[in-house]
PDB file of C-alpha atoms in Angstrom:
ATOM      1  CA  MET A 149     -65.838  -2.313  39.556  1.00  0.00           C
ATOM      2  CA  ASN A 150     -63.857  -1.575  36.439  1.00  0.00           C
ATOM      3  CA  PRO A 151     -62.248  -4.761  35.101  1.00  0.00           C
ATOM      4  CA  GLU A 152     -59.190  -3.574  33.231  1.00  0.00           C
ATOM      5  CA  ASN A 153     -58.082  -6.954  31.938  1.00  0.00           C
ATOM      6  CA  PRO A 154     -56.303  -6.431  28.591  1.00  0.00           C
ATOM      7  CA  TYR A 155     -58.471  -9.057  26.923  1.00  0.00           C
ATOM      8  CA  PHE A 156     -61.600  -7.173  27.985  1.00  0.00           C
ATOM      9  CA  ILE A 157     -60.198  -3.818  26.845  1.00  0.00           C
ATOM     10  CA  LEU A 158     -59.219  -5.147  23.417  1.00  0.00           C
ATOM     11  CA  GLU A 159     -62.420  -7.228  23.232  1.00  0.00           C
ATOM     12  CA  ILE A 160     -60.600 -10.362  22.122  1.00  0.00           C
ATOM     13  CA  ASP A 161     -60.677 -13.966  23.245  1.00  0.00           C
ATOM     14  CA  ALA A 162     -58.063 -15.206  25.713  1.00  0.00           C
ATOM     15  CA  THR A 163     -56.898 -17.695  23.060  1.00  0.00           C
ATOM     16  CA  ALA A 164     -56.076 -14.958  20.533  1.00  0.00           C
ATOM     17  CA  ALA A 165     -52.747 -15.269  18.729  1.00  0.00           C
ATOM     18  CA  PRO A 166     -50.149 -12.478  19.086  1.00  0.00           C
ATOM     19  CA  GLY A 167     -50.952 -11.230  15.580  1.00  0.00           C
ATOM     20  CA  GLU A 168     -54.654 -11.000  16.425  1.00  0.00           C
ATOM     21  CA  ILE A 169     -53.834  -9.000  19.547  1.00  0.00           C
ATOM     22  CA  GLU A 170     -51.760  -6.489  17.568  1.00  0.00           C
ATOM     23  CA  ARG A 171     -54.429  -6.181  14.853  1.00  0.00           C
ATOM     24  CA  ALA A 172     -57.196  -5.637  17.393  1.00  0.00           C
ATOM     25  CA  GLY A 173     -55.178  -2.964  19.216  1.00  0.00           C
ATOM     26  CA  ARG A 174     -54.189  -1.141  16.035  1.00  0.00           C
ATOM     27  CA  LYS A 175     -57.762  -1.248  14.763  1.00  0.00           C
ATOM     28  CA  LEU A 176     -59.100   0.265  17.997  1.00  0.00           C
ATOM     29  CA  LEU A 177     -56.394   2.950  18.025  1.00  0.00           C
ATOM     30  CA  GLY A 178     -57.171   3.821  14.402  1.00  0.00           C
ATOM     31  CA  LEU A 179     -60.877   4.082  15.095  1.00  0.00           C
ATOM     32  CA  LEU A 180     -60.199   6.318  18.101  1.00  0.00           C
ATOM     33  CA  ASP A 181     -57.987   8.544  15.947  1.00  0.00           C
ATOM     34  CA  VAL A 182     -60.781   9.131  13.441  1.00  0.00           C
ATOM     35  CA  GLY A 183     -63.238   9.891  16.243  1.00  0.00           C
ATOM     36  CA  SER A 184     -65.414   6.784  16.148  1.00  0.00           C
ATOM     37  CA  GLU A 185     -67.803   6.811  19.093  1.00  0.00           C
ATOM     38  CA  LYS A 186     -68.361   3.046  19.077  1.00  0.00           C
ATOM     39  CA  VAL A 187     -64.854   2.284  20.404  1.00  0.00           C
ATOM     40  CA  VAL A 188     -64.962   4.731  23.311  1.00  0.00           C
ATOM     41  CA  LYS A 189     -66.753   2.068  25.388  1.00  0.00           C
ATOM     42  CA  TYR A 190     -66.105  -1.629  25.814  1.00  0.00           C
ATOM     43  CA  THR A 191     -68.420  -4.296  27.131  1.00  0.00           C
ATOM     44  CA  CYS A 192     -67.505  -7.336  29.182  1.00  0.00           C
ATOM     45  CA  SER A 193     -69.346  -9.628  31.580  1.00  0.00           C
ATOM     46  CA  PHE A 194     -69.210  -6.896  34.265  1.00  0.00           C
ATOM     47  CA  GLY A 195     -70.887  -4.195  32.182  1.00  0.00           C
ATOM     48  CA  THR A 196     -69.906  -1.338  29.888  1.00  0.00           C
ATOM     49  CA  PHE A 197     -66.849   0.808  30.607  1.00  0.00           C
ATOM     50  CA  ASP A 198     -64.887   3.690  29.061  1.00  0.00           C
ATOM     51  CA  ARG A 199     -61.580   3.154  27.295  1.00  0.00           C
ATOM     52  CA  ASP A 200     -59.013   5.474  25.771  1.00  0.00           C
ATOM     53  CA  ALA A 201     -55.854   5.188  23.674  1.00  0.00           C
ATOM     54  CA  THR A 202     -53.642   4.868  26.739  1.00  0.00           C
ATOM     55  CA  MET A 203     -55.611   1.888  28.008  1.00  0.00           C
ATOM     56  CA  ILE A 204     -55.378   0.215  24.602  1.00  0.00           C
ATOM     57  CA  ARG A 205     -51.611   0.756  24.388  1.00  0.00           C
ATOM     58  CA  GLU A 206     -51.105  -0.563  27.920  1.00  0.00           C
ATOM     59  CA  ALA A 207     -53.252  -3.618  27.152  1.00  0.00           C
ATOM     60  CA  MET A 208     -51.213  -4.355  24.039  1.00  0.00           C
ATOM     61  CA  SER A 209     -47.982  -3.915  26.016  1.00  0.00           C
ATOM     62  CA  GLU A 210     -49.139  -6.301  28.756  1.00  0.00           C
ATOM     63  CA  LEU A 211     -50.081  -8.965  26.229  1.00  0.00           C
ATOM     64  CA  ARG A 212     -46.690  -8.817  24.483  1.00  0.00           C
ATOM     65  CA  ASP A 213     -45.065 -10.422  27.540  1.00  0.00           C
ATOM     66  CA  PRO A 214     -45.825 -14.192  27.487  1.00  0.00           C
ATOM     67  CA  LYS A 215     -45.914 -14.536  31.295  1.00  0.00           C
ATOM     68  CA  LYS A 216     -48.241 -11.581  31.797  1.00  0.00           C
ATOM     69  CA  ARG A 217     -50.345 -12.740  28.855  1.00  0.00           C
ATOM     70  CA  ALA A 218     -50.835 -16.191  30.420  1.00  0.00           C
ATOM     71  CA  ARG A 219     -51.851 -14.633  33.749  1.00  0.00           C
ATOM     72  CA  HIS A 220     -54.336 -12.265  32.109  1.00  0.00           C
ATOM     73  CA  ALA A 221     -55.768 -15.105  30.004  1.00  0.00           C
ATOM     74  CA  LEU A 222     -56.353 -17.183  33.123  1.00  0.00           C
ATOM     75  CA  LEU A 223     -57.960 -14.282  34.964  1.00  0.00           C
ATOM     76  CA  ALA A 224     -60.144 -13.412  31.967  1.00  0.00           C
ATOM     77  CA  SER A 225     -61.439 -16.957  31.760  1.00  0.00           C
ATOM     78  CA  LEU A 226     -62.028 -17.149  35.527  1.00  0.00           C
ATOM     79  CA  LEU A 227     -63.664 -13.737  35.748  1.00  0.00           C
ATOM     80  CA  GLY A 228     -65.833 -14.334  32.719  1.00  0.00           C
ATOM     81  CA  ALA A 229     -67.129 -17.598  34.156  1.00  0.00           C
ATOM     82  CA  SER A 230     -67.744 -16.390  37.705  1.00  0.00           C
ATOM     83  CA  ALA A 231     -68.862 -12.798  37.123  1.00  0.00           C
ATOM     84  CA  ALA A 232     -72.554 -13.598  37.181  1.00  0.00           C
ATOM     85  CA  SER A 233     -72.356 -15.649  40.360  1.00  0.00           C
ATOM     86  CA  SER A 234     -70.281 -13.431  42.670  1.00  0.00           C
ATOM     87  CA  GLU A 235     -68.587 -10.099  43.152  1.00  0.00           C
ATOM     88  CA  VAL A 236     -64.969 -10.581  42.060  1.00  0.00           C
ATOM     89  CA  ASP A 237     -62.115  -8.221  42.868  1.00  0.00           C
ATOM     90  CA  ILE A 238     -59.770  -8.382  39.870  1.00  0.00           C
ATOM     91  CA  ASP A 239     -56.966  -6.867  41.921  1.00  0.00           C
ATOM     92  CA  ALA A 240     -56.979  -9.858  44.283  1.00  0.00           C
ATOM     93  CA  PRO A 241     -54.057 -12.261  44.132  1.00  0.00           C
ATOM     94  CA  LEU A 242     -54.228 -15.119  41.667  1.00  0.00           C
ATOM     95  CA  ALA A 243     -54.902 -17.608  44.467  1.00  0.00           C
ATOM     96  CA  ASP A 244     -58.059 -15.677  45.416  1.00  0.00           C
ATOM     97  CA  ALA A 245     -59.259 -15.841  41.819  1.00  0.00           C
ATOM     98  CA  PHE A 246     -58.807 -19.616  41.877  1.00  0.00           C
ATOM     99  CA  ALA A 247     -60.685 -19.874  45.161  1.00  0.00           C
ATOM    100  CA  LEU A 248     -63.604 -17.793  43.871  1.00  0.00           C
ATOM    101  CA  ALA A 249     -63.847 -19.994  40.801  1.00  0.00           C
ATOM    102  CA  GLY A 250     -63.957 -23.128  42.944  1.00  0.00           C
ATOM    103  CA  TYR A 251     -60.488 -24.448  42.133  1.00  0.00           C
ATOM    104  CA  PRO A 252     -58.540 -26.035  45.032  1.00  0.00           C
ATOM    105  CA  GLY A 253     -55.487 -23.806  45.203  1.00  0.00           C
ATOM    106  CA  LEU A 254     -52.451 -23.399  43.012  1.00  0.00           C
TER     107      LEU A 254
END
C-alpha cells in the first residue's frame, strides 16, 4: 500500500498552518532540485515510499483547499492511529475510515 496523503508526503503534522505547508513543500522542492537524496523517500506509519516533485506539488495543491485539507487531516489522524492494528485502504470512503478507527458513523 502506498499512502499518498498530502500530510505524509510533505512530512508535516495535520495541524500545520497554511504557511508551514507552503514552507515544507518549497523546502522539499528545493532539495529535490539540488539533487538531495534524503528527500527522494518519505516515511510514514505504513513504511518508506518514493516521492517526486509532482507528488509534492499535488500535495501542496490539495492542502490549499480548506475542505480537502480538513478531509486529509482527518484521514491522516485516523490512518496514523490505526495503521499498526489493521490493514487500511486509504482509497476507501470516509465512512469506512471512521468504521476502521472504531467511530460510530458520520
